[in-house]
PDB file of C-alpha atoms in Angstrom:
ATOM      1  CA  MET A   1      45.753  27.017 -30.043  1.00 77.00           C
ATOM      2  CA  GLY A   2      46.581  28.433 -33.443  1.00 82.00           C
ATOM      3  CA  PRO A   3      47.883  26.419 -36.386  1.00 85.00           C
ATOM      4  CA  ASP A   4      51.548  27.301 -35.802  1.00 86.00           C
ATOM      5  CA  ASP A   5      51.342  26.245 -32.147  1.00 85.00           C
ATOM      6  CA  PHE A   6      49.528  23.077 -33.198  1.00 85.00           C
ATOM      7  CA  ASP A   7      52.338  22.286 -35.660  1.00 87.00           C
ATOM      8  CA  GLU A   8      54.906  22.701 -32.847  1.00 88.00           C
ATOM      9  CA  PHE A   9      52.859  20.477 -30.547  1.00 89.00           C
ATOM     10  CA  MET A  10      52.451  17.780 -33.199  1.00 89.00           C
ATOM     11  CA  ALA A  11      56.200  17.815 -33.902  1.00 90.00           C
ATOM     12  CA  THR A  12      56.701  16.370 -30.405  1.00 90.00           C
ATOM     13  CA  ARG A  13      54.275  13.475 -31.010  1.00 90.00           C
ATOM     14  CA  VAL A  14      55.093  10.070 -32.469  1.00 90.00           C
ATOM     15  CA  PHE A  15      52.873   8.706 -35.238  1.00 91.00           C
ATOM     16  CA  ARG A  16      52.766   5.124 -36.413  1.00 90.00           C
ATOM     17  CA  VAL A  17      52.459   6.466 -39.958  1.00 91.00           C
ATOM     18  CA  PRO A  18      54.741   9.539 -40.154  1.00 87.00           C
ATOM     19  CA  SER A  19      52.789  11.151 -43.003  1.00 91.00           C
ATOM     20  CA  ASP A  20      49.729  11.356 -40.711  1.00 91.00           C
ATOM     21  CA  ARG A  21      51.349  14.290 -38.888  1.00 89.00           C
ATOM     22  CA  ALA A  22      51.394  16.452 -42.029  1.00 92.00           C
ATOM     23  CA  VAL A  23      47.808  15.494 -42.895  1.00 91.00           C
ATOM     24  CA  LEU A  24      46.577  16.277 -39.398  1.00 88.00           C
ATOM     25  CA  CYS A  25      48.420  19.618 -39.303  1.00 86.00           C
ATOM     26  CA  SER A  26      47.025  20.562 -42.704  1.00 89.00           C
ATOM     27  CA  LEU A  27      43.465  19.715 -41.624  1.00 90.00           C
ATOM     28  CA  TYR A  28      43.883  21.711 -38.402  1.00 86.00           C
ATOM     29  CA  ARG A  29      45.272  24.713 -40.313  1.00 86.00           C
ATOM     30  CA  THR A  30      42.341  24.632 -42.770  1.00 85.00           C
ATOM     31  CA  MET A  31      39.755  24.296 -39.993  1.00 86.00           C
ATOM     32  CA  SER A  32      41.390  27.047 -37.919  1.00 85.00           C
ATOM     33  CA  GLY A  33      41.521  29.399 -40.878  1.00 83.00           C
ATOM     34  CA  LYS A  34      37.813  28.922 -41.557  1.00 87.00           C
ATOM     35  CA  ASN A  35      36.754  29.211 -37.910  1.00 89.00           C
ATOM     36  CA  LEU A  36      39.020  32.083 -36.867  1.00 90.00           C
ATOM     37  CA  GLY A  37      38.552  33.842 -40.188  1.00 91.00           C
ATOM     38  CA  SER A  38      34.831  34.230 -39.548  1.00 93.00           C
ATOM     39  CA  VAL A  39      35.049  35.735 -36.039  1.00 95.00           C
ATOM     40  CA  THR A  40      33.889  39.371 -35.886  1.00 96.00           C
ATOM     41  CA  LYS A  41      33.892  40.088 -32.141  1.00 97.00           C
ATOM     42  CA  LEU A  42      36.027  38.796 -29.260  1.00 95.00           C
ATOM     43  CA  SER A  43      35.680  39.778 -25.621  1.00 95.00           C
ATOM     44  CA  PHE A  44      37.986  38.475 -22.932  1.00 92.00           C
ATOM     45  CA  ASP A  45      36.575  40.847 -20.313  1.00 84.00           C
ATOM     46  CA  GLY A  46      36.814  39.292 -16.857  1.00 82.00           C
ATOM     47  CA  MET A  47      38.969  36.308 -17.818  1.00 87.00           C
ATOM     48  CA  CYS A  48      42.054  35.474 -15.782  1.00 89.00           C
ATOM     49  CA  ALA A  49      45.286  37.345 -16.456  1.00 90.00           C
ATOM     50  CA  PRO A  50      47.087  36.021 -19.522  1.00 92.00           C
ATOM     51  CA  THR A  51      50.655  34.791 -19.274  1.00 94.00           C
ATOM     52  CA  GLU A  52      53.300  35.668 -21.837  1.00 94.00           C
ATOM     53  CA  ALA A  53      52.762  32.231 -23.427  1.00 93.00           C
ATOM     54  CA  ASP A  54      49.006  32.917 -23.596  1.00 94.00           C
ATOM     55  CA  ALA A  55      49.709  36.239 -25.319  1.00 94.00           C
ATOM     56  CA  ARG A  56      51.922  34.600 -27.919  1.00 93.00           C
ATOM     57  CA  ARG A  57      49.294  31.948 -28.649  1.00 92.00           C
ATOM     58  CA  LEU A  58      46.501  34.541 -28.804  1.00 93.00           C
ATOM     59  CA  GLY A  59      48.537  36.628 -31.238  1.00 93.00           C
ATOM     60  CA  GLY A  60      49.020  33.537 -33.385  1.00 92.00           C
ATOM     61  CA  CYS A  61      45.258  33.000 -33.476  1.00 93.00           C
ATOM     62  CA  LEU A  62      44.487  36.668 -34.123  1.00 95.00           C
ATOM     63  CA  ASN A  63      46.602  36.495 -37.283  1.00 93.00           C
ATOM     64  CA  TYR A  64      43.783  34.389 -38.776  1.00 93.00           C
ATOM     65  CA  CYS A  65      40.963  36.731 -37.660  1.00 95.00           C
ATOM     66  CA  ASP A  66      40.592  38.669 -40.906  1.00 93.00           C
ATOM     67  CA  GLN A  67      36.970  39.617 -40.164  1.00 96.00           C
ATOM     68  CA  LEU A  68      37.490  40.727 -36.539  1.00 96.00           C
ATOM     69  CA  VAL A  69      35.911  44.140 -35.930  1.00 97.00           C
ATOM     70  CA  SER A  70      35.944  44.396 -32.118  1.00 97.00           C
ATOM     71  CA  LEU A  71      38.508  43.127 -29.592  1.00 96.00           C
ATOM     72  CA  ASP A  72      37.971  43.628 -25.854  1.00 95.00           C
ATOM     73  CA  LEU A  73      40.958  42.947 -23.607  1.00 93.00           C
ATOM     74  CA  GLN A  74      39.728  44.994 -20.639  1.00 90.00           C
ATOM     75  CA  GLY A  75      39.467  43.518 -17.192  1.00 89.00           C
ATOM     76  CA  VAL A  76      41.938  40.702 -17.773  1.00 90.00           C
ATOM     77  CA  GLY A  77      44.952  42.072 -15.899  1.00 88.00           C
ATOM     78  CA  LEU A  78      46.893  42.850 -19.053  1.00 88.00           C
ATOM     79  CA  THR A  79      50.420  44.090 -18.410  1.00 91.00           C
ATOM     80  CA  ASP A  80      52.828  45.987 -20.641  1.00 92.00           C
ATOM     81  CA  SER A  81      55.050  42.941 -21.183  1.00 93.00           C
ATOM     82  CA  VAL A  82      52.125  40.665 -22.050  1.00 94.00           C
ATOM     83  CA  LEU A  83      50.706  43.259 -24.469  1.00 93.00           C
ATOM     84  CA  GLN A  84      54.130  43.641 -26.087  1.00 94.00           C
ATOM     85  CA  ILE A  85      54.370  39.900 -26.697  1.00 95.00           C
ATOM     86  CA  LEU A  86      50.835  39.801 -28.066  1.00 94.00           C
ATOM     87  CA  LEU A  87      51.570  42.664 -30.464  1.00 95.00           C
ATOM     88  CA  LEU A  88      54.894  41.169 -31.572  1.00 94.00           C
ATOM     89  CA  SER A  89      53.056  37.934 -32.364  1.00 94.00           C
ATOM     90  CA  LEU A  90      50.861  39.735 -34.876  1.00 94.00           C
ATOM     91  CA  GLU A  91      51.986  39.592 -38.471  1.00 93.00           C
ATOM     92  CA  ARG A  92      52.340  42.727 -40.609  1.00 92.00           C
ATOM     93  CA  GLY A  93      48.899  43.796 -41.805  1.00 92.00           C
ATOM     94  CA  SER A  94      46.993  41.509 -39.429  1.00 94.00           C
ATOM     95  CA  LEU A  95      43.533  42.400 -38.106  1.00 94.00           C
ATOM     96  CA  PRO A  96      42.729  44.389 -41.259  1.00 94.00           C
ATOM     97  CA  ARG A  97      39.096  45.091 -40.304  1.00 94.00           C
ATOM     98  CA  LEU A  98      39.529  45.798 -36.585  1.00 94.00           C
ATOM     99  CA  ARG A  99      37.651  49.003 -35.735  1.00 94.00           C
ATOM    100  CA  SER A 100      37.466  48.905 -31.918  1.00 94.00           C
ATOM    101  CA  LEU A 101      40.098  47.857 -29.377  1.00 93.00           C
ATOM    102  CA  ARG A 102      39.641  47.957 -25.616  1.00 92.00           C
ATOM    103  CA  VAL A 103      42.642  47.596 -23.299  1.00 89.00           C
ATOM    104  CA  ASP A 104      43.336  48.641 -19.737  1.00 87.00           C
ATOM    105  CA  GLY A 105      46.085  48.262 -17.180  1.00 82.00           C
ATOM    106  CA  ILE A 106      48.878  49.247 -19.530  1.00 84.00           C
ATOM    107  CA  GLY A 107      51.447  51.984 -19.108  1.00 84.00           C
ATOM    108  CA  GLU A 108      54.063  53.726 -21.198  1.00 85.00           C
ATOM    109  CA  THR A 109      55.711  50.580 -22.574  1.00 89.00           C
ATOM    110  CA  GLY A 110      52.371  49.107 -23.629  1.00 88.00           C
ATOM    111  CA  VAL A 111      51.242  52.299 -25.339  1.00 87.00           C
ATOM    112  CA  LEU A 112      54.562  52.589 -27.195  1.00 89.00           C
ATOM    113  CA  ALA A 113      54.289  48.943 -28.327  1.00 91.00           C
ATOM    114  CA  LEU A 114      50.773  49.632 -29.581  1.00 89.00           C
ATOM    115  CA  ALA A 115      51.914  52.754 -31.433  1.00 89.00           C
ATOM    116  CA  GLU A 116      54.744  50.780 -33.067  1.00 90.00           C
ATOM    117  CA  ALA A 117      52.366  48.025 -34.206  1.00 90.00           C
ATOM    118  CA  LEU A 118      49.936  50.555 -35.670  1.00 88.00           C
ATOM    119  CA  GLN A 119      52.513  52.742 -37.359  1.00 86.00           C
ATOM    120  CA  PHE A 120      55.303  50.478 -38.558  1.00 84.00           C
ATOM    121  CA  ARG A 121      53.646  47.072 -38.964  1.00 84.00           C
ATOM    122  CA  ASP A 122      50.227  48.254 -40.196  1.00 85.00           C
ATOM    123  CA  VAL A 123      48.380  46.161 -37.638  1.00 88.00           C
ATOM    124  CA  ALA A 124      44.653  46.958 -37.444  1.00 83.00           C
ATOM    125  CA  GLY A 125      44.653  49.203 -40.497  1.00 85.00           C
ATOM    126  CA  MET A 126      41.031  50.306 -39.973  1.00 88.00           C
ATOM    127  CA  LEU A 127      41.229  50.879 -36.199  1.00 89.00           C
ATOM    128  CA  ASP A 128      39.350  54.064 -35.396  1.00 89.00           C
ATOM    129  CA  GLU A 129      38.354  53.567 -31.744  1.00 89.00           C
ATOM    130  CA  LEU A 130      40.784  52.785 -28.933  1.00 88.00           C
ATOM    131  CA  HIS A 131      39.400  52.519 -25.412  1.00 84.00           C
ATOM    132  CA  LEU A 132      42.245  52.790 -22.916  1.00 83.00           C
ATOM    133  CA  GLY A 133      40.073  52.578 -19.810  1.00 77.00           C
ATOM    134  CA  SER A 134      42.085  52.837 -16.608  1.00 72.00           C
ATOM    135  CA  ASN A 135      45.667  53.006 -17.801  1.00 69.00           C
ATOM    136  CA  ASP A 136      48.815  54.655 -16.576  1.00 68.00           C
ATOM    137  CA  ALA A 137      49.423  56.200 -19.991  1.00 68.00           C
ATOM    138  CA  SER A 138      50.072  59.921 -19.959  1.00 73.00           C
ATOM    139  CA  GLU A 139      48.169  62.402 -22.095  1.00 78.00           C
ATOM    140  CA  GLU A 140      51.363  62.820 -24.121  1.00 76.00           C
ATOM    141  CA  LEU A 141      51.355  59.121 -25.012  1.00 78.00           C
ATOM    142  CA  LYS A 142      47.669  59.248 -25.898  1.00 78.00           C
ATOM    143  CA  ARG A 143      48.471  62.168 -28.183  1.00 80.00           C
ATOM    144  CA  LEU A 144      51.202  60.064 -29.791  1.00 81.00           C
ATOM    145  CA  LEU A 145      48.629  57.384 -30.610  1.00 81.00           C
ATOM    146  CA  ARG A 146      46.389  60.000 -32.228  1.00 81.00           C
ATOM    147  CA  GLU A 147      49.325  61.224 -34.312  1.00 82.00           C
ATOM    148  CA  VAL A 148      50.161  57.693 -35.438  1.00 83.00           C
ATOM    149  CA  ARG A 149      46.636  57.201 -36.765  1.00 78.00           C
ATOM    150  CA  ALA A 150      44.916  60.513 -37.480  1.00 75.00           C
ATOM    151  CA  SER A 151      41.434  58.962 -37.563  1.00 76.00           C
ATOM    152  CA  LEU A 152      41.911  57.229 -34.208  1.00 79.00           C
ATOM    153  CA  ALA A 153      39.649  58.251 -31.336  1.00 78.00           C
ATOM    154  CA  VAL A 154      41.488  57.516 -28.095  1.00 80.00           C
ATOM    155  CA  ILE A 155      38.908  57.221 -25.339  1.00 77.00           C
TER     156      ILE A 155
END
């Protein structure tokens, strides 16, 4: 759970001392920033299929992963709609050091959402390796991704 989701969760809780909520949320935000900010590699390979809510929460956490270099989302049953929500949850300029992204199971809508995030929201500014695995994306869409980021190797 990322700091923004934690804040939402805490807003539904009753505290004997109301100012404790703000203190607790601040501590959680600081701790999350330090922990998530030091992660360099994440692999979700083989985990159960994420829901749309999971994707939104993951995106919220990824916004704090400034040092992340490799993200593996293969083998999790990712769908176009879940990927779209994940990408929309990412802030402009997030994942600045991401070099390698692995996704599978996505089609045209997922590829277009990825292209939009790369091109117009500057997500993953250093991404140079995209592993699409077994996807329904056409060669034309893969070409589009290469055009969006000239240095991108689409594998």
